[in-house]
Each structure stands twice: as structure tokens, then as C-alpha cells.
Amino acid sequence: MAENDHQEIYEEFRSLVNMTPSELEKWLETEDSRSVGQKSDDGAESVGHHSGRTIIEIKHTKKADLTDRQWAHMQKVVGYIKRHSKQKPKGDITETNWRFSLMNWGHDPLKD
């Protein structure tokens, strides 16, 4: 990935991931967090829940120390949040699986 690609990903990630590491850590402990998302056949942790844990790790890492794996995950997070945000349901979103899924990816749409 080119340096200018990194900068764009970094800025989008920082803009879209609007939950702090402590907010995300608390959220990931909830039943609502664990109840949403695509799970593997063995019923293990959902993709989004695992992503949330990776986001916390990334947020605790200095930009200069980010690994290629972390840069790739940041790009994946940006893409997911952008795509999923476009599917906003009508009405109150407070207690929706749509919001809960986004929160697993570090974005609380009620903070917008």
C-alpha cells in the first residue's frame, strides 16, 4: 500500500470509527453486541465482534507502528461502515441490529 493510500485510510478510519477504545470494550461485553453479525458454522465469535477487538488494538497502536495486517483491517472497517451505513432502516434506530452491527465495527450512528 502506498503512503498516500495509508493517509487516506487513516483519515477515514479516524473519522468513521467514532467510538473510543473504552466505549468499544464496554460495548463488546454486552449481549446485544454478541447477538448480531455473521458467525461461522461452529457458532464462534461473529466477524464484527472480532473486528471490534482488532479496532481496539489498532486504536492503541501508534500510526508509525501499524502493521500491514492492521492497515488492511482499517481499510476493511472503512468499507464496512460506508456500505452498512447506506442500509439505514426507517424509524428509531436505537435498539436495532443495524446499529448494533455498526457498533461492533466501532461506529455508533447515534453519535453522528
Short mmCIF file of C-alpha atoms in Angstrom, two decimals:
data_model
loop_
_atom_site.label_atom_id
_atom_site.label_comp_id
_atom_site.label_asym_id
_atom_site.label_seq_id
_atom_site.Cartn_x
_atom_site.Cartn_y
_atom_site.Cartn_z
CA MET A 1 0.00 0.00 0.00
CA ALA A 2 1.37 3.42 -0.92
CA GLU A 3 1.94 6.05 1.77
CA ASN A 4 -0.77 8.33 0.36
CA ASP A 5 -3.19 5.36 0.48
CA HIS A 6 -2.27 4.92 4.13
CA GLN A 7 -3.01 8.56 4.86
CA GLU A 8 -6.45 8.38 3.24
CA ILE A 9 -7.32 5.15 5.07
CA TYR A 10 -6.06 6.61 8.35
CA GLU A 11 -8.17 9.76 8.00
CA GLU A 12 -11.32 7.85 7.00
CA PHE A 13 -10.82 5.33 9.80
CA ARG A 14 -10.40 8.09 12.39
CA SER A 15 -13.49 9.86 11.06
CA LEU A 16 -15.77 6.81 10.82
CA VAL A 17 -14.69 4.91 13.95
CA ASN A 18 -16.31 7.29 16.40
CA MET A 19 -16.24 5.07 19.50
CA THR A 20 -13.34 5.30 21.92
CA PRO A 21 -11.47 2.12 22.84
CA SER A 22 -13.12 2.13 26.29
CA GLU A 23 -16.61 2.61 24.79
CA LEU A 24 -15.96 -0.21 22.34
CA GLU A 25 -14.57 -2.51 25.05
CA LYS A 26 -17.70 -1.97 27.18
CA TRP A 27 -19.97 -2.47 24.17
CA LEU A 28 -18.30 -5.75 23.15
CA GLU A 29 -19.11 -7.15 26.62
CA THR A 30 -22.86 -6.76 26.08
CA GLU A 31 -25.31 -9.41 24.96
CA ASP A 32 -26.56 -7.06 22.22
CA SER A 33 -23.04 -6.93 20.78
CA ARG A 34 -22.69 -10.71 20.80
CA SER A 35 -26.19 -11.25 19.36
CA VAL A 36 -25.56 -9.69 15.94
CA GLY A 37 -23.36 -10.42 12.98
CA GLN A 38 -22.32 -13.27 10.77
CA LYS A 39 -20.99 -16.24 12.71
CA SER A 40 -19.09 -19.24 11.44
CA ASP A 41 -20.72 -22.66 11.41
CA ASP A 42 -19.23 -23.52 14.79
CA GLY A 43 -21.13 -20.60 16.36
CA ALA A 44 -17.95 -18.84 17.38
CA GLU A 45 -17.48 -15.09 17.62
CA SER A 46 -19.05 -13.04 14.81
CA VAL A 47 -16.89 -11.29 12.23
CA GLY A 48 -17.95 -7.87 13.52
CA HIS A 49 -17.31 -8.74 17.17
CA HIS A 50 -13.80 -9.92 16.29
CA SER A 51 -13.33 -6.76 14.24
CA GLY A 52 -14.20 -4.66 17.28
CA ARG A 53 -11.42 -6.28 19.27
CA THR A 54 -8.99 -5.64 16.40
CA ILE A 55 -10.11 -1.99 16.23
CA ILE A 56 -9.30 -1.55 19.92
CA GLU A 57 -5.82 -2.94 19.26
CA ILE A 58 -5.38 -0.55 16.31
CA LYS A 59 -6.53 2.45 18.33
CA HIS A 60 -3.90 1.62 20.96
CA THR A 61 -1.15 1.47 18.30
CA LYS A 62 0.85 4.50 17.18
CA LYS A 63 0.37 5.28 13.49
CA ALA A 64 4.06 4.67 12.74
CA ASP A 65 3.84 1.22 14.35
CA LEU A 66 0.78 -0.07 12.46
CA THR A 67 1.38 -3.39 10.71
CA ASP A 68 0.29 -4.33 7.19
CA ARG A 69 -2.40 -6.53 8.77
CA GLN A 70 -3.71 -3.54 10.75
CA TRP A 71 -3.71 -1.27 7.69
CA ALA A 72 -5.68 -3.91 5.78
CA HIS A 73 -8.16 -4.21 8.65
CA MET A 74 -8.57 -0.44 8.80
CA GLN A 75 -9.43 -0.47 5.09
CA LYS A 76 -11.95 -3.28 5.69
CA VAL A 77 -13.55 -1.33 8.56
CA VAL A 78 -13.90 1.82 6.44
CA GLY A 79 -15.55 -0.17 3.64
CA TYR A 80 -17.93 -1.97 6.01
CA ILE A 81 -19.05 1.21 7.78
CA LYS A 82 -19.62 3.04 4.48
CA ARG A 83 -21.63 0.14 2.97
CA HIS A 84 -23.64 -0.68 6.08
CA SER A 85 -24.46 2.98 6.82
CA LYS A 86 -26.25 3.21 3.47
CA GLN A 87 -28.70 0.50 4.64
CA LYS A 88 -30.14 2.59 7.49
CA PRO A 89 -33.62 1.41 8.40
CA LYS A 90 -36.52 3.83 8.77
CA GLY A 91 -37.65 4.93 12.20
CA ASP A 92 -35.92 4.78 15.55
CA ILE A 93 -32.56 3.00 15.18
CA THR A 94 -31.66 2.95 18.89
CA GLU A 95 -32.30 -0.76 19.53
CA THR A 96 -31.75 -2.18 16.03
CA ASN A 97 -29.46 -4.94 14.83
CA TRP A 98 -28.32 -2.46 12.17
CA ARG A 99 -26.95 -0.09 14.82
CA PHE A 100 -25.55 -2.93 16.93
CA SER A 101 -23.65 -4.30 13.93
CA LEU A 102 -22.13 -0.90 13.18
CA MET A 103 -21.15 -0.50 16.81
CA ASN A 104 -19.25 -3.81 16.67
CA TRP A 105 -17.23 -2.14 13.90
CA GLY A 106 -16.58 0.94 16.08
CA HIS A 107 -19.24 3.27 14.64
CA ASP A 108 -22.23 4.44 16.67
CA PRO A 109 -24.64 6.13 14.24
CA LEU A 110 -26.33 7.93 17.13
CA LYS A 111 -23.11 9.93 17.58
CA ASP A 112 -23.33 11.41 14.05
#
